Structure formats: structure tokens, C-alpha cells
Amino acid sequence: MVDPIICVRDLRVEYGGQPVLGGINLEVKRGEVMVLLGGSGAGKSTLLRQIIGLERPTSGQVKIQGTDINRCSVKELKAIRRTMGVAFQEAALFNSLSTRENVALPLRELTTLAEPTIEIMSYLKLASVGLGEAGDLLPEELSGGMKKRAAVARATALDPQILILDEPSAGLDPIIAAELDELILFLKRLFDMTLLVITHEMASAFRIADRIAFLHRGSIIAVESKELFRASTDHRIRQFLDRVPDRIEESTTMQTHLREFAGLKEHDREECRS
């Protein structure tokens, strides 16, 4: 059996004593597109930070290619991070650098490549995401979709084995989002990468995923193929898929608090009635 390229075991994260992730277990197979799906506040971004080693857990393990990133040496962690590329939700491009310079930055900082080689590689990475002719533009001159593509180009600059995309379709119109989905599938075929995609966009998830992990209130409650996930009868998954809102509690206590918040006291209600 082939070991998973990403392995999360019994991962618990607390902030100020409040649990955010509760005993997460997740395995990502080499070469697959794993989509981490879940609503706002489910813990997706927290799990992302754990996987890329930006934070340490309260307990549990995160192994990347067999190495526990919370127990390895600094040198080993740097080597592991070199095998991972990350495109954050807001693109996080440097506004003072051109698009080409943004892509070239990790090559200049983390390799000893000659400048002509860096220029060629930067162009090729931009060309792979359809931005070959946009290298001289500043981030402020790019559309939202172009910024996302530029961020992906920079994330692939060092030819990572793992590409992590945080909400790649957020804020994009449906057509641009669909184009980005096709780009993700193209990059998987072109570079033979493993992709972990964090999103709450269902259309995108069902287009690109090999498997879907569903995160609900800090726990992963399902890891399924997209076909099985779509057919799930779990009420929590069905609520998400069918877009059923949580019911607002209508207790007497809640009504009283809402009236007080609105400045409507009991005597005001009586006056209104009279």
C-alpha cells in the first residue's frame, strides 16, 4: 500500500481553551485532487495552516511525505516546504512587483539559478496559466481572475509535488470560476501534482475533486468520492448541499434579547398595542 502524501492524525487545535479542530483524521493520496469542503467557520483555514506548518497543534500529527512537520528539524521543515506550493485566498501578490517578478521571487530567494533561467521559467509558469503576455503588469492592473492565476503560477514556480489552493473561486463570477477549475485540472495533468483545494463552492468541488472531505464544526464527518458524497443522506451534508439555512431559535429568551437589542422594551410593546 502506497503511503499518503499528506497524513493528518488525531489533530486537535484550541485557541484560548476553545476547541477549533477536534481530532481530525485525513489522508491525501499521491496524485489526487482532494477538496476540503465546508461552511464558513468550519475550520478549513485552521486546518490549512496546520498542514503547511504555520501553526502548531494542541495535539496530534501532520505528516508530509512521511515526515512529522511538528517534530522535525528546521532544516527538514524547510525541505518539506520546498515541495509544497500555496496560493492563498486573496492571491497575496506584492503590489510593488510586476506579475513576472512576483512569480520569479521564490526562484530568486530559494534557488541559485542564473537570472536568464529565472526569466525563462517565470515566463513558462505564467504561460501555463494563460498569463504569458501579462508579465509586465502590476497586480493592480490585473482582474480578479488574473490575480488568482498569477498566484497559482507563483505557487508552482518551484515545481512542487503538492499544490494547496485556498478558496480559488472566491469572489469570481461563474464563468471565470469555471475557467479556473479547468486550469486546476490542466495543472494536475501537466505537472502530475497532488492538489488540496479548500473551498465552499459546490460546483467547483464536484468538477475538480477525486475525493471530497467534509469539515463540519471542527470535525471531518465524511471523506468520499464526489459521486458518493453527492448521494449522501447525512443530514449535515444534505443541509450543506441543499442550502438549507440553520433555524433561528425563536424561544422567549431569544425574542427578549432581540427586542432589547432593538431598543424595544416591554412598556414600548404595550404602548404599541394600545
mmCIF file of C-alpha atoms in Angstrom:
data_model
loop_
_atom_site.group_PDB
_atom_site.id
_atom_site.type_symbol
_atom_site.label_atom_id
_atom_site.label_comp_id
_atom_site.label_asym_id
_atom_site.label_seq_id
_atom_site.Cartn_x
_atom_site.Cartn_y
_atom_site.Cartn_z
ATOM 1 C CA MET A 1 0.000 0.000 0.000
ATOM 2 C CA VAL A 2 1.341 3.432 -1.009
ATOM 3 C CA ASP A 3 1.747 5.839 1.906
ATOM 4 C CA PRO A 4 -0.374 9.015 1.695
ATOM 5 C CA ILE A 5 1.481 12.165 0.705
ATOM 6 C CA ILE A 6 -0.409 14.092 3.419
ATOM 7 C CA CYS A 7 -1.443 12.340 6.618
ATOM 8 C CA VAL A 8 -3.269 14.069 9.480
ATOM 9 C CA ARG A 9 -3.792 12.041 12.649
ATOM 10 C CA ASP A 10 -5.924 12.942 15.696
ATOM 11 C CA LEU A 11 -5.268 16.644 15.130
ATOM 12 C CA ARG A 12 -6.650 18.916 17.819
ATOM 13 C CA VAL A 13 -6.386 22.692 17.839
ATOM 14 C CA GLU A 14 -7.570 25.028 20.580
ATOM 15 C CA TYR A 15 -7.446 28.807 20.783
ATOM 16 C CA GLY A 16 -7.753 30.196 24.291
ATOM 17 C CA GLY A 17 -9.088 26.882 25.524
ATOM 18 C CA GLN A 18 -11.805 26.818 22.879
ATOM 19 C CA PRO A 19 -11.690 23.794 20.529
ATOM 20 C CA VAL A 20 -11.463 24.663 16.823
ATOM 21 C CA LEU A 21 -10.411 21.299 15.381
ATOM 22 C CA GLY A 22 -11.385 18.154 17.257
ATOM 23 C CA GLY A 23 -9.481 15.007 16.417
ATOM 24 C CA ILE A 24 -9.078 15.455 12.649
ATOM 25 C CA ASN A 25 -8.018 12.410 10.604
ATOM 26 C CA LEU A 26 -7.332 12.838 6.897
ATOM 27 C CA GLU A 27 -5.189 11.128 4.274
ATOM 28 C CA VAL A 28 -4.472 12.610 0.852
ATOM 29 C CA LYS A 29 -3.257 10.174 -1.784
ATOM 30 C CA ARG A 30 -0.393 10.997 -4.100
ATOM 31 C CA GLY A 31 -1.642 12.401 -7.403
ATOM 32 C CA GLU A 32 -5.240 13.071 -6.384
ATOM 33 C CA VAL A 33 -7.310 16.221 -6.103
ATOM 34 C CA MET A 34 -8.703 16.309 -2.585
ATOM 35 C CA VAL A 35 -11.311 19.000 -1.992
ATOM 36 C CA LEU A 36 -11.856 20.143 1.579
ATOM 37 C CA LEU A 37 -15.436 21.345 1.677
ATOM 38 C CA GLY A 38 -17.271 23.045 4.499
ATOM 39 C CA GLY A 39 -19.176 26.118 5.560
ATOM 40 C CA SER A 40 -17.778 29.336 6.972
ATOM 41 C CA GLY A 41 -16.246 28.793 10.398
ATOM 42 C CA ALA A 42 -15.953 25.030 9.943
ATOM 43 C CA GLY A 43 -12.180 25.119 10.477
ATOM 44 C CA LYS A 44 -10.903 24.877 6.890
ATOM 45 C CA SER A 45 -8.387 27.726 7.157
ATOM 46 C CA THR A 46 -7.166 26.458 10.532
ATOM 47 C CA LEU A 47 -6.526 23.024 9.042
ATOM 48 C CA LEU A 48 -4.726 24.637 6.105
ATOM 49 C CA ARG A 49 -2.364 26.489 8.446
ATOM 50 C CA GLN A 50 -1.620 23.234 10.253
ATOM 51 C CA ILE A 51 -0.859 21.342 7.038
ATOM 52 C CA ILE A 52 1.599 23.938 5.764
ATOM 53 C CA GLY A 53 3.234 24.275 9.187
ATOM 54 C CA LEU A 54 2.300 27.862 10.017
ATOM 55 C CA GLU A 55 0.895 26.843 13.401
ATOM 56 C CA ARG A 56 1.471 24.030 15.861
ATOM 57 C CA PRO A 57 -1.452 21.895 17.030
ATOM 58 C CA THR A 58 -2.591 21.353 20.576
ATOM 59 C CA SER A 59 -2.055 17.640 19.916
ATOM 60 C CA GLY A 60 -1.872 15.196 17.020
ATOM 61 C CA GLN A 61 0.284 14.775 13.940
ATOM 62 C CA VAL A 62 0.671 16.235 10.476
ATOM 63 C CA LYS A 63 2.928 14.172 8.217
ATOM 64 C CA ILE A 64 4.012 15.373 4.798
ATOM 65 C CA GLN A 65 5.618 12.614 2.736
ATOM 66 C CA GLY A 66 6.175 10.647 5.941
ATOM 67 C CA THR A 67 7.799 13.464 7.937
ATOM 68 C CA ASP A 68 6.072 14.807 11.044
ATOM 69 C CA ILE A 69 6.371 18.550 10.421
ATOM 70 C CA ASN A 70 5.869 19.405 14.094
ATOM 71 C CA ARG A 71 8.696 17.160 15.302
ATOM 72 C CA CYS A 72 11.283 17.507 12.569
ATOM 73 C CA SER A 73 14.274 19.830 12.474
ATOM 74 C CA VAL A 74 14.131 23.328 11.000
ATOM 75 C CA LYS A 75 16.217 22.105 8.057
ATOM 76 C CA GLU A 76 13.824 19.231 7.412
ATOM 77 C CA LEU A 77 10.809 21.564 7.624
ATOM 78 C CA LYS A 78 12.349 23.903 5.059
ATOM 79 C CA ALA A 79 12.947 20.963 2.731
ATOM 80 C CA ILE A 80 9.338 19.822 3.153
ATOM 81 C CA ARG A 81 8.003 23.305 2.436
ATOM 82 C CA ARG A 82 10.029 23.377 -0.782
ATOM 83 C CA THR A 83 7.850 20.513 -2.014
ATOM 84 C CA MET A 84 4.654 22.482 -1.375
ATOM 85 C CA GLY A 85 3.134 25.427 -3.212
ATOM 86 C CA VAL A 86 0.343 27.533 -1.729
ATOM 87 C CA ALA A 87 -1.994 30.028 -3.398
ATOM 88 C CA PHE A 88 -3.863 31.987 -0.737
ATOM 89 C CA GLN A 89 -7.428 33.218 -0.995
ATOM 90 C CA GLU A 90 -6.580 36.877 -1.642
ATOM 91 C CA ALA A 91 -3.724 35.983 -4.052
ATOM 92 C CA ALA A 92 -1.224 37.820 -1.756
ATOM 93 C CA LEU A 93 0.759 39.303 -4.643
ATOM 94 C CA PHE A 94 3.307 42.017 -3.890
ATOM 95 C CA ASN A 95 1.792 45.222 -5.267
ATOM 96 C CA SER A 96 5.155 46.847 -5.942
ATOM 97 C CA LEU A 97 6.341 43.967 -8.151
ATOM 98 C CA SER A 98 5.219 43.119 -11.653
ATOM 99 C CA THR A 99 3.385 39.868 -12.239
ATOM 100 C CA ARG A 100 6.559 38.292 -13.636
ATOM 101 C CA GLU A 101 8.612 39.493 -10.662
ATOM 102 C CA ASN A 102 6.052 38.015 -8.271
ATOM 103 C CA VAL A 103 6.440 34.625 -9.937
ATOM 104 C CA ALA A 104 10.231 34.961 -10.049
ATOM 105 C CA LEU A 105 10.513 35.829 -6.359
ATOM 106 C CA PRO A 106 10.682 32.263 -4.942
ATOM 107 C CA LEU A 107 13.152 31.310 -7.671
ATOM 108 C CA ARG A 108 15.425 34.212 -6.707
ATOM 109 C CA GLU A 109 15.075 33.675 -2.965
ATOM 110 C CA LEU A 110 15.272 29.892 -2.797
ATOM 111 C CA THR A 111 17.447 28.769 -5.709
ATOM 112 C CA THR A 112 20.843 29.575 -7.204
ATOM 113 C CA LEU A 113 19.541 29.705 -10.763
ATOM 114 C CA ALA A 114 21.039 32.245 -13.127
ATOM 115 C CA GLU A 115 18.906 35.294 -13.927
ATOM 116 C CA PRO A 116 18.254 34.326 -17.578
ATOM 117 C CA THR A 117 16.996 30.926 -16.413
ATOM 118 C CA ILE A 118 14.718 32.582 -13.860
ATOM 119 C CA GLU A 119 13.300 34.854 -16.551
ATOM 120 C CA ILE A 120 12.535 31.886 -18.795
ATOM 121 C CA MET A 121 10.979 29.832 -16.005
ATOM 122 C CA SER A 122 8.857 32.765 -14.835
ATOM 123 C CA TYR A 123 7.503 33.216 -18.332
ATOM 124 C CA LEU A 124 6.759 29.497 -18.685
ATOM 125 C CA LYS A 125 4.887 29.422 -15.367
ATOM 126 C CA LEU A 126 2.822 32.438 -16.399
ATOM 127 C CA ALA A 127 2.191 30.912 -19.811
ATOM 128 C CA SER A 128 0.950 27.701 -18.178
ATOM 129 C CA VAL A 129 -1.861 29.675 -16.512
ATOM 130 C CA GLY A 130 -2.653 31.777 -19.568
ATOM 131 C CA LEU A 131 -0.766 34.922 -18.495
ATOM 132 C CA GLY A 132 2.294 34.712 -20.712
ATOM 133 C CA GLU A 133 1.737 38.217 -22.071
ATOM 134 C CA ALA A 134 0.785 39.795 -18.728
ATOM 135 C CA GLY A 135 4.172 39.589 -17.033
ATOM 136 C CA ASP A 136 4.844 43.335 -17.074
ATOM 137 C CA LEU A 137 1.516 44.259 -15.476
ATOM 138 C CA LEU A 138 1.305 45.224 -11.825
ATOM 139 C CA PRO A 139 -1.197 43.371 -9.598
ATOM 140 C CA GLU A 140 -3.467 46.431 -9.519
ATOM 141 C CA GLU A 141 -3.760 46.173 -13.307
ATOM 142 C CA LEU A 142 -4.988 42.558 -13.160
ATOM 143 C CA SER A 143 -8.586 41.413 -12.936
ATOM 144 C CA GLY A 144 -9.670 39.199 -10.041
ATOM 145 C CA GLY A 145 -9.353 36.063 -12.132
ATOM 146 C CA MET A 146 -5.928 37.081 -13.429
ATOM 147 C CA LYS A 147 -4.687 37.666 -9.867
ATOM 148 C CA LYS A 148 -5.801 34.150 -8.918
ATOM 149 C CA ARG A 149 -3.963 32.730 -11.933
ATOM 150 C CA ALA A 150 -0.818 34.708 -11.121
ATOM 151 C CA ALA A 151 -0.930 33.371 -7.556
ATOM 152 C CA VAL A 152 -1.155 29.825 -8.903
ATOM 153 C CA ALA A 153 1.787 30.495 -11.242
ATOM 154 C CA ARG A 154 3.895 31.681 -8.305
ATOM 155 C CA ALA A 155 2.814 28.673 -6.222
ATOM 156 C CA THR A 156 4.086 26.333 -8.953
ATOM 157 C CA ALA A 157 7.358 28.205 -9.523
ATOM 158 C CA LEU A 158 9.460 25.626 -7.662
ATOM 159 C CA ASP A 159 7.671 22.650 -9.264
ATOM 160 C CA PRO A 160 6.030 21.489 -6.020
ATOM 161 C CA GLN A 161 4.758 17.961 -5.541
ATOM 162 C CA ILE A 162 1.826 19.327 -3.521
ATOM 163 C CA LEU A 163 -0.240 22.353 -4.545
ATOM 164 C CA ILE A 164 -2.627 23.847 -1.986
ATOM 165 C CA LEU A 165 -5.287 26.296 -3.151
ATOM 166 C CA ASP A 166 -7.259 28.291 -0.593
ATOM 167 C CA GLU A 167 -10.703 29.295 -1.905
ATOM 168 C CA PRO A 168 -9.515 29.679 -5.520
ATOM 169 C CA SER A 169 -13.012 30.547 -6.821
ATOM 170 C CA ALA A 170 -13.945 33.035 -4.084
ATOM 171 C CA GLY A 171 -15.150 36.365 -5.467
ATOM 172 C CA LEU A 172 -15.116 35.243 -9.100
ATOM 173 C CA ASP A 173 -18.064 35.217 -11.469
ATOM 174 C CA PRO A 174 -19.273 31.750 -12.580
ATOM 175 C CA ILE A 175 -17.526 31.808 -15.960
ATOM 176 C CA ILE A 176 -14.129 32.853 -14.559
ATOM 177 C CA ALA A 177 -14.538 30.337 -11.729
ATOM 178 C CA ALA A 178 -15.209 27.591 -14.277
ATOM 179 C CA GLU A 179 -12.085 28.601 -16.219
ATOM 180 C CA LEU A 180 -10.057 28.336 -13.013
ATOM 181 C CA ASP A 181 -11.472 24.850 -12.401
ATOM 182 C CA GLU A 182 -10.238 23.802 -15.840
ATOM 183 C CA LEU A 183 -6.839 25.334 -15.062
ATOM 184 C CA ILE A 184 -6.601 23.245 -11.878
ATOM 185 C CA LEU A 185 -7.299 20.055 -13.822
ATOM 186 C CA PHE A 186 -4.824 21.105 -16.524
ATOM 187 C CA LEU A 187 -2.062 21.702 -13.951
ATOM 188 C CA LYS A 188 -2.706 18.319 -12.373
ATOM 189 C CA ARG A 189 -2.193 16.627 -15.753
ATOM 190 C CA LEU A 190 0.735 18.837 -16.770
ATOM 191 C CA PHE A 191 2.808 18.622 -13.589
ATOM 192 C CA ASP A 192 1.461 15.378 -12.054
ATOM 193 C CA MET A 193 0.848 17.133 -8.745
ATOM 194 C CA THR A 194 -1.228 16.336 -5.699
ATOM 195 C CA LEU A 195 -3.761 19.088 -5.041
ATOM 196 C CA LEU A 196 -5.552 20.034 -1.845
ATOM 197 C CA VAL A 197 -8.261 22.578 -2.600
ATOM 198 C CA ILE A 198 -10.086 24.367 0.208
ATOM 199 C CA THR A 199 -13.463 25.738 -0.855
ATOM 200 C CA HIS A 200 -17.133 26.101 -0.075
ATOM 201 C CA GLU A 201 -18.108 26.312 -3.760
ATOM 202 C CA MET A 202 -20.008 23.119 -4.539
ATOM 203 C CA ALA A 203 -19.982 23.436 -8.340
ATOM 204 C CA SER A 204 -16.192 23.752 -8.312
ATOM 205 C CA ALA A 205 -15.793 20.886 -5.861
ATOM 206 C CA PHE A 206 -17.815 18.462 -7.963
ATOM 207 C CA ARG A 207 -15.931 19.476 -11.123
ATOM 208 C CA ILE A 208 -12.347 19.062 -9.899
ATOM 209 C CA ALA A 209 -12.411 16.580 -6.998
ATOM 210 C CA ASP A 210 -11.320 12.981 -6.971
ATOM 211 C CA ARG A 211 -12.488 12.850 -3.361
ATOM 212 C CA ILE A 212 -14.237 15.275 -1.035
ATOM 213 C CA ALA A 213 -13.616 15.687 2.691
ATOM 214 C CA PHE A 214 -16.402 17.500 4.531
ATOM 215 C CA LEU A 215 -15.468 19.554 7.563
ATOM 216 C CA HIS A 216 -18.302 20.382 9.951
ATOM 217 C CA ARG A 217 -17.787 22.317 13.192
ATOM 218 C CA GLY A 218 -14.167 21.290 13.518
ATOM 219 C CA SER A 219 -14.609 17.613 12.620
ATOM 220 C CA ILE A 220 -14.315 15.729 9.349
ATOM 221 C CA ILE A 221 -17.549 13.771 9.050
ATOM 222 C CA ALA A 222 -17.044 12.289 5.575
ATOM 223 C CA VAL A 223 -14.292 11.513 3.063
ATOM 224 C CA GLU A 224 -15.899 10.171 -0.092
ATOM 225 C CA SER A 225 -15.708 10.115 -3.852
ATOM 226 C CA LYS A 226 -17.702 13.013 -5.254
ATOM 227 C CA GLU A 227 -20.371 10.607 -6.502
ATOM 228 C CA LEU A 228 -20.915 9.098 -3.057
ATOM 229 C CA PHE A 229 -20.718 12.500 -1.422
ATOM 230 C CA ARG A 230 -23.401 13.913 -3.727
ATOM 231 C CA ALA A 231 -25.688 10.985 -2.812
ATOM 232 C CA SER A 232 -25.043 11.237 0.960
ATOM 233 C CA THR A 233 -28.029 11.011 3.296
ATOM 234 C CA ASP A 234 -26.194 12.502 6.293
ATOM 235 C CA HIS A 235 -28.397 15.393 7.423
ATOM 236 C CA ARG A 236 -25.419 17.725 7.927
ATOM 237 C CA ILE A 237 -24.137 17.119 4.412
ATOM 238 C CA ARG A 238 -27.617 17.362 2.932
ATOM 239 C CA GLN A 239 -28.153 20.687 4.665
ATOM 240 C CA PHE A 240 -24.974 21.998 3.031
ATOM 241 C CA LEU A 241 -25.707 20.560 -0.409
ATOM 242 C CA ASP A 242 -29.357 21.621 -0.395
ATOM 243 C CA ARG A 243 -28.555 25.077 1.006
ATOM 244 C CA VAL A 244 -30.886 24.778 3.984
ATOM 245 C CA PRO A 245 -30.239 27.605 6.494
ATOM 246 C CA ASP A 246 -29.969 26.985 10.206
ATOM 247 C CA ARG A 247 -33.228 27.645 12.011
ATOM 248 C CA ILE A 248 -33.109 30.769 14.130
ATOM 249 C CA GLU A 249 -34.135 29.886 17.653
ATOM 250 C CA GLU A 250 -37.476 31.516 18.490
ATOM 251 C CA SER A 251 -37.535 30.976 22.235
ATOM 252 C CA THR A 252 -38.980 33.583 24.612
ATOM 253 C CA THR A 253 -35.467 34.357 25.864
ATOM 254 C CA MET A 254 -34.181 34.931 22.330
ATOM 255 C CA GLN A 255 -37.145 37.179 21.491
ATOM 256 C CA THR A 256 -36.499 39.221 24.636
ATOM 257 C CA HIS A 257 -32.818 39.652 23.779
ATOM 258 C CA LEU A 258 -33.658 40.698 20.223
ATOM 259 C CA ARG A 259 -36.183 43.283 21.457
ATOM 260 C CA GLU A 260 -33.644 44.682 23.916
ATOM 261 C CA PHE A 261 -31.048 44.859 21.171
ATOM 262 C CA ALA A 262 -33.510 46.803 19.043
ATOM 263 C CA GLY A 263 -34.302 49.113 21.964
ATOM 264 C CA LEU A 264 -37.872 47.898 22.193
ATOM 265 C CA LYS A 265 -38.745 47.384 25.881
ATOM 266 C CA GLU A 266 -41.816 45.725 27.259
ATOM 267 C CA HIS A 267 -43.624 49.032 28.003
ATOM 268 C CA ASP A 268 -42.977 50.119 24.410
ATOM 269 C CA ARG A 269 -44.760 46.994 23.202
ATOM 270 C CA GLU A 270 -47.723 47.745 25.453
ATOM 271 C CA GLU A 271 -47.918 51.288 24.077
ATOM 272 C CA CYS A 272 -47.842 49.944 20.553
ATOM 273 C CA ARG A 273 -50.706 47.597 21.326
ATOM 274 C CA SER A 274 -52.811 50.425 22.756
#
